[in-house]
Amino acid sequence: AQRVTQPEKLLSVFKGAPVELKCNYSYSGSPELFWYVQYSRQRLQLLLRHISRESIKGFTADLNKGETSFHLKKPFAQEEDSAMYYCALSGSSASKIIFGSGTRLSIRP
Amino acid sequence: ETGVTQTPRHLVMGMTNKKSLKCEQHLGHNAMYWYKQSAKKPLELMFVYSLEERVENNSVPSRFSPECPNSSHLFLHLHTLQPEDSALYLCASSQTSGGANEQFFGPGTRLTVL
């Protein structure tokens, strides 16, 4: 069965500290993994996807098929990174996408 | 307005009412989605439409009835809802319904069922 697990509901770090938001998945085929973000009073929007291998706003995420993980990382947190982050999973040819329960990231000054 | 719009933004209804949520996308996309976001559950996919054809129905109760008259508009008709249906209902669109496509979300409709 397809499943996305984000074990932390809330993650609080100081400004300038490294950030890692955890995401583990379960999927039998070839997965497509995404991170979506929702800033306060804004819409849910795509942050990055594993196939593009980009760094967006300083965030990166590497797909580790051995550990079935897609953790989101940033070396130095900024206050504007405070938001709700959702990990999502889909199959390359599937229309269905599954979201994790989300992690609220709070950056303390 | 650009992007994905949803109306109304807030809706309060009784259990015997019939109401509809509307979504419109101005992005030229071919796929549209309805999601339910509850306080204590992950974002749940409800329906997927591709080129006005329903391609996914995620075991949603029949009191929720979607309609996609064209690729730019999506409705969610509500009938005899329950208080536990109170949630934020999000609409999204993507270029196609393939899993790798970025989804663009609307602002949501906050529904309260009394």
mmCIF file of C-alpha atoms in Angstrom:
data_model
loop_
_atom_site.group_PDB
_atom_site.id
_atom_site.type_symbol
_atom_site.label_atom_id
_atom_site.label_comp_id
_atom_site.label_asym_id
_atom_site.label_seq_id
_atom_site.Cartn_x
_atom_site.Cartn_y
_atom_site.Cartn_z
ATOM 1 C CA ALA A 1 0.000 0.000 0.000
ATOM 2 C CA GLN A 2 1.091 3.554 -0.642
ATOM 3 C CA ARG A 3 1.879 5.491 2.471
ATOM 4 C CA VAL A 4 3.748 8.664 3.432
ATOM 5 C CA THR A 5 4.919 9.154 6.990
ATOM 6 C CA GLN A 6 6.074 12.415 8.490
ATOM 7 C CA PRO A 7 6.918 11.501 12.081
ATOM 8 C CA GLU A 8 7.208 15.046 13.432
ATOM 9 C CA LYS A 9 4.094 17.191 13.768
ATOM 10 C CA LEU A 10 6.132 20.147 14.949
ATOM 11 C CA LEU A 11 9.778 21.021 14.542
ATOM 12 C CA SER A 12 11.201 24.099 16.213
ATOM 13 C CA VAL A 13 14.773 25.286 15.521
ATOM 14 C CA PHE A 14 16.722 28.471 16.002
ATOM 15 C CA LYS A 15 17.495 30.797 13.133
ATOM 16 C CA GLY A 16 20.771 29.790 11.529
ATOM 17 C CA ALA A 17 20.546 26.182 12.718
ATOM 18 C CA PRO A 18 20.289 23.248 10.298
ATOM 19 C CA VAL A 19 16.863 21.872 9.497
ATOM 20 C CA GLU A 20 15.821 18.353 8.561
ATOM 21 C CA LEU A 21 12.178 17.426 8.034
ATOM 22 C CA LYS A 22 11.747 13.684 7.840
ATOM 23 C CA CYS A 23 9.665 11.822 5.292
ATOM 24 C CA ASN A 24 9.448 8.074 4.801
ATOM 25 C CA TYR A 25 7.352 6.353 2.217
ATOM 26 C CA SER A 26 6.000 2.969 1.255
ATOM 27 C CA TYR A 27 5.447 2.232 -2.413
ATOM 28 C CA SER A 28 5.920 -0.889 -4.489
ATOM 29 C CA GLY A 29 6.662 0.780 -7.808
ATOM 30 C CA SER A 30 8.836 3.646 -8.950
ATOM 31 C CA PRO A 31 7.924 6.644 -6.770
ATOM 32 C CA GLU A 32 7.689 10.312 -7.542
ATOM 33 C CA LEU A 33 8.350 12.327 -4.386
ATOM 34 C CA PHE A 34 7.506 15.951 -3.676
ATOM 35 C CA TRP A 35 7.646 18.527 -0.928
ATOM 36 C CA TYR A 36 4.810 21.022 -0.761
ATOM 37 C CA VAL A 37 4.794 24.039 1.542
ATOM 38 C CA GLN A 38 2.075 26.251 2.967
ATOM 39 C CA TYR A 39 3.151 29.596 4.402
ATOM 40 C CA SER A 40 0.841 31.490 6.716
ATOM 41 C CA ARG A 41 -2.208 32.805 4.846
ATOM 42 C CA GLN A 42 -0.930 31.436 1.546
ATOM 43 C CA ARG A 43 -1.879 28.504 -0.631
ATOM 44 C CA LEU A 44 -0.314 25.128 -0.628
ATOM 45 C CA GLN A 45 2.416 25.169 -3.276
ATOM 46 C CA LEU A 46 5.118 22.934 -4.627
ATOM 47 C CA LEU A 47 8.537 23.461 -3.055
ATOM 48 C CA LEU A 48 10.548 20.824 -4.863
ATOM 49 C CA ARG A 49 10.396 17.374 -6.440
ATOM 50 C CA HIS A 50 13.028 14.694 -6.489
ATOM 51 C CA ILE A 51 13.261 14.365 -10.259
ATOM 52 C CA SER A 52 14.386 17.951 -10.714
ATOM 53 C CA ARG A 53 17.198 17.660 -8.159
ATOM 54 C CA GLU A 54 17.047 21.383 -7.504
ATOM 55 C CA SER A 55 17.759 23.492 -4.463
ATOM 56 C CA ILE A 56 14.804 25.771 -3.813
ATOM 57 C CA LYS A 57 15.081 28.531 -1.197
ATOM 58 C CA GLY A 58 18.135 26.693 0.101
ATOM 59 C CA PHE A 59 16.217 23.437 0.615
ATOM 60 C CA THR A 60 17.287 20.119 -0.872
ATOM 61 C CA ALA A 61 15.862 16.631 -0.663
ATOM 62 C CA ASP A 62 17.465 13.391 -1.757
ATOM 63 C CA LEU A 63 15.508 10.277 -2.558
ATOM 64 C CA ASN A 64 17.025 7.330 -0.709
ATOM 65 C CA LYS A 65 15.402 4.211 -2.105
ATOM 66 C CA GLY A 66 17.261 1.929 0.279
ATOM 67 C CA GLU A 67 15.846 3.702 3.312
ATOM 68 C CA THR A 68 12.637 4.721 1.477
ATOM 69 C CA SER A 69 13.148 8.284 2.644
ATOM 70 C CA PHE A 70 12.937 11.764 1.159
ATOM 71 C CA HIS A 71 14.055 14.061 3.947
ATOM 72 C CA LEU A 72 14.022 17.831 3.393
ATOM 73 C CA LYS A 73 17.144 19.670 4.490
ATOM 74 C CA LYS A 74 18.461 23.188 4.786
ATOM 75 C CA PRO A 75 21.841 24.033 6.314
ATOM 76 C CA PHE A 76 20.860 27.400 7.842
ATOM 77 C CA ALA A 77 17.241 28.084 8.767
ATOM 78 C CA GLN A 78 15.700 31.492 8.200
ATOM 79 C CA GLU A 79 12.650 32.982 9.893
ATOM 80 C CA GLU A 80 10.739 33.032 6.599
ATOM 81 C CA ASP A 81 11.026 29.248 6.439
ATOM 82 C CA SER A 82 8.358 28.952 9.129
ATOM 83 C CA ALA A 83 5.491 27.094 7.454
ATOM 84 C CA MET A 84 3.667 23.789 7.151
ATOM 85 C CA TYR A 85 5.554 21.249 5.038
ATOM 86 C CA TYR A 86 3.958 18.245 3.365
ATOM 87 C CA CYS A 87 5.745 15.322 1.784
ATOM 88 C CA ALA A 88 3.818 13.718 -1.091
ATOM 89 C CA LEU A 89 4.110 10.562 -3.152
ATOM 90 C CA SER A 90 2.842 9.485 -6.526
ATOM 91 C CA GLY A 91 3.638 6.863 -9.115
ATOM 92 C CA SER A 92 5.085 8.079 -12.390
ATOM 93 C CA SER A 93 1.997 7.072 -14.354
ATOM 94 C CA ALA A 94 -0.610 7.244 -11.628
ATOM 95 C CA SER A 95 -3.100 10.019 -11.180
ATOM 96 C CA LYS A 96 -3.273 9.577 -7.439
ATOM 97 C CA ILE A 97 -1.032 11.521 -5.087
ATOM 98 C CA ILE A 98 -0.791 10.861 -1.369
ATOM 99 C CA PHE A 99 0.221 13.479 1.170
ATOM 100 C CA GLY A 100 1.807 12.984 4.538
ATOM 101 C CA SER A 101 0.251 14.499 7.639
ATOM 102 C CA GLY A 102 2.582 17.484 7.521
ATOM 103 C CA THR A 103 5.237 19.003 9.761
ATOM 104 C CA ARG A 104 4.934 22.511 11.112
ATOM 105 C CA LEU A 105 8.355 24.148 11.055
ATOM 106 C CA SER A 106 8.847 27.023 13.444
ATOM 107 C CA ILE A 107 12.029 29.082 13.266
ATOM 108 C CA ARG A 108 12.881 30.924 16.462
ATOM 109 C CA PRO A 109 14.800 34.204 16.241
ATOM 110 C CA GLU B 1 -7.897 36.424 -11.650
ATOM 111 C CA THR B 2 -5.047 34.053 -12.369
ATOM 112 C CA GLY B 3 -4.374 30.591 -10.992
ATOM 113 C CA VAL B 4 -7.008 28.549 -9.213
ATOM 114 C CA THR B 5 -9.994 30.241 -7.616
ATOM 115 C CA GLN B 6 -12.593 28.789 -5.287
ATOM 116 C CA THR B 7 -15.975 30.084 -4.181
ATOM 117 C CA PRO B 8 -17.305 30.509 -1.640
ATOM 118 C CA ARG B 9 -14.369 30.900 0.712
ATOM 119 C CA HIS B 10 -16.522 30.083 3.736
ATOM 120 C CA LEU B 11 -19.752 28.092 3.936
ATOM 121 C CA VAL B 12 -21.963 27.159 6.843
ATOM 122 C CA MET B 13 -24.734 24.681 6.156
ATOM 123 C CA GLY B 14 -27.189 22.483 7.964
ATOM 124 C CA MET B 15 -27.304 18.756 7.502
ATOM 125 C CA THR B 16 -30.382 18.927 5.299
ATOM 126 C CA ASN B 17 -29.091 21.668 2.995
ATOM 127 C CA LYS B 18 -27.844 21.297 -0.552
ATOM 128 C CA LYS B 19 -24.937 23.482 -1.556
ATOM 129 C CA SER B 20 -22.186 23.506 -4.169
ATOM 130 C CA LEU B 21 -18.532 24.438 -4.111
ATOM 131 C CA LYS B 22 -17.041 25.917 -7.237
ATOM 132 C CA CYS B 23 -13.502 25.820 -8.553
ATOM 133 C CA GLU B 24 -12.114 27.511 -11.619
ATOM 134 C CA GLN B 25 -8.620 27.320 -13.053
ATOM 135 C CA HIS B 26 -7.134 29.860 -15.449
ATOM 136 C CA LEU B 27 -3.966 27.905 -16.221
ATOM 137 C CA GLY B 28 -5.041 25.892 -19.241
ATOM 138 C CA HIS B 29 -4.642 22.646 -17.310
ATOM 139 C CA ASN B 30 -6.350 19.377 -18.195
ATOM 140 C CA ALA B 31 -6.642 17.817 -14.746
ATOM 141 C CA MET B 32 -8.509 18.998 -11.673
ATOM 142 C CA TYR B 33 -8.759 17.623 -8.158
ATOM 143 C CA TRP B 34 -10.794 17.889 -4.968
ATOM 144 C CA TYR B 35 -9.069 17.396 -1.610
ATOM 145 C CA LYS B 36 -10.357 17.387 1.950
ATOM 146 C CA GLN B 37 -8.157 18.839 4.683
ATOM 147 C CA SER B 38 -9.335 18.063 8.202
ATOM 148 C CA ALA B 39 -7.712 19.228 11.394
ATOM 149 C CA LYS B 40 -6.643 15.782 12.489
ATOM 150 C CA LYS B 41 -6.022 13.971 9.210
ATOM 151 C CA PRO B 42 -3.616 14.280 6.310
ATOM 152 C CA LEU B 43 -4.724 15.969 3.141
ATOM 153 C CA GLU B 44 -7.081 13.466 1.493
ATOM 154 C CA LEU B 45 -7.577 13.180 -2.246
ATOM 155 C CA MET B 46 -11.292 12.890 -3.062
ATOM 156 C CA PHE B 47 -11.665 13.062 -6.831
ATOM 157 C CA VAL B 48 -9.521 13.453 -9.929
ATOM 158 C CA TYR B 49 -10.785 14.627 -13.297
ATOM 159 C CA SER B 50 -8.806 14.471 -16.509
ATOM 160 C CA LEU B 51 -10.271 16.174 -19.572
ATOM 161 C CA GLU B 52 -13.657 16.309 -17.840
ATOM 162 C CA GLU B 53 -13.617 12.570 -17.162
ATOM 163 C CA ARG B 54 -13.442 11.260 -13.622
ATOM 164 C CA VAL B 55 -10.355 9.074 -13.296
ATOM 165 C CA GLU B 56 -10.224 8.656 -9.541
ATOM 166 C CA ASN B 57 -12.864 8.373 -6.856
ATOM 167 C CA ASN B 58 -11.152 7.790 -3.573
ATOM 168 C CA SER B 59 -13.998 5.953 -1.793
ATOM 169 C CA VAL B 60 -15.859 9.172 -1.125
ATOM 170 C CA PRO B 61 -19.431 8.960 0.253
ATOM 171 C CA SER B 62 -22.193 9.643 -2.240
ATOM 172 C CA ARG B 63 -23.284 12.757 -0.336
ATOM 173 C CA PHE B 64 -20.357 14.381 -2.189
ATOM 174 C CA SER B 65 -21.046 14.598 -5.901
ATOM 175 C CA PRO B 66 -18.447 16.105 -8.242
ATOM 176 C CA GLU B 67 -19.134 17.665 -11.614
ATOM 177 C CA CYS B 68 -16.672 18.778 -14.257
ATOM 178 C CA PRO B 69 -18.502 20.471 -17.133
ATOM 179 C CA ASN B 70 -15.267 21.519 -18.856
ATOM 180 C CA SER B 71 -11.562 21.468 -18.183
ATOM 181 C CA SER B 72 -11.643 24.874 -16.455
ATOM 182 C CA HIS B 73 -14.463 24.298 -13.989
ATOM 183 C CA LEU B 74 -15.024 21.817 -11.214
ATOM 184 C CA PHE B 75 -17.915 21.625 -8.791
ATOM 185 C CA LEU B 76 -18.528 19.682 -5.625
ATOM 186 C CA HIS B 77 -22.221 19.262 -4.877
ATOM 187 C CA LEU B 78 -23.020 18.688 -1.224
ATOM 188 C CA HIS B 79 -26.160 16.994 0.090
ATOM 189 C CA THR B 80 -27.165 15.804 3.579
ATOM 190 C CA LEU B 81 -23.707 16.232 5.005
ATOM 191 C CA GLN B 82 -22.633 15.240 8.490
ATOM 192 C CA PRO B 83 -20.841 17.403 11.078
ATOM 193 C CA GLU B 84 -17.685 15.326 10.538
ATOM 194 C CA ASP B 85 -17.619 16.615 6.955
ATOM 195 C CA SER B 86 -16.633 20.024 8.293
ATOM 196 C CA ALA B 87 -13.196 20.720 6.826
ATOM 197 C CA LEU B 88 -11.235 22.809 4.371
ATOM 198 C CA TYR B 89 -11.947 21.682 0.811
ATOM 199 C CA LEU B 90 -9.141 22.356 -1.602
ATOM 200 C CA CYS B 91 -9.263 22.353 -5.357
ATOM 201 C CA ALA B 92 -6.141 21.865 -7.437
ATOM 202 C CA SER B 93 -5.202 21.575 -11.077
ATOM 203 C CA SER B 94 -2.258 20.230 -13.044
ATOM 204 C CA GLN B 95 -1.196 20.114 -16.660
ATOM 205 C CA THR B 96 -2.195 16.470 -16.919
ATOM 206 C CA SER B 97 -3.243 13.891 -14.364
ATOM 207 C CA GLY B 98 0.104 12.092 -14.375
ATOM 208 C CA GLY B 99 1.686 11.755 -10.963
ATOM 209 C CA ALA B 100 4.790 13.780 -11.740
ATOM 210 C CA ASN B 101 2.888 16.953 -12.520
ATOM 211 C CA GLU B 102 2.988 19.917 -10.167
ATOM 212 C CA GLN B 103 -0.375 20.624 -8.605
ATOM 213 C CA PHE B 104 -1.581 24.194 -8.250
ATOM 214 C CA PHE B 105 -3.924 24.724 -5.343
ATOM 215 C CA GLY B 106 -6.759 27.112 -4.729
ATOM 216 C CA PRO B 107 -7.252 28.945 -1.436
ATOM 217 C CA GLY B 108 -9.891 26.477 -0.254
ATOM 218 C CA THR B 109 -13.462 26.624 1.008
ATOM 219 C CA ARG B 110 -13.877 26.363 4.770
ATOM 220 C CA LEU B 111 -17.026 24.278 5.275
ATOM 221 C CA THR B 112 -18.877 24.020 8.563
ATOM 222 C CA VAL B 113 -21.759 21.570 8.862
ATOM 223 C CA LEU B 114 -24.084 22.227 11.773
#
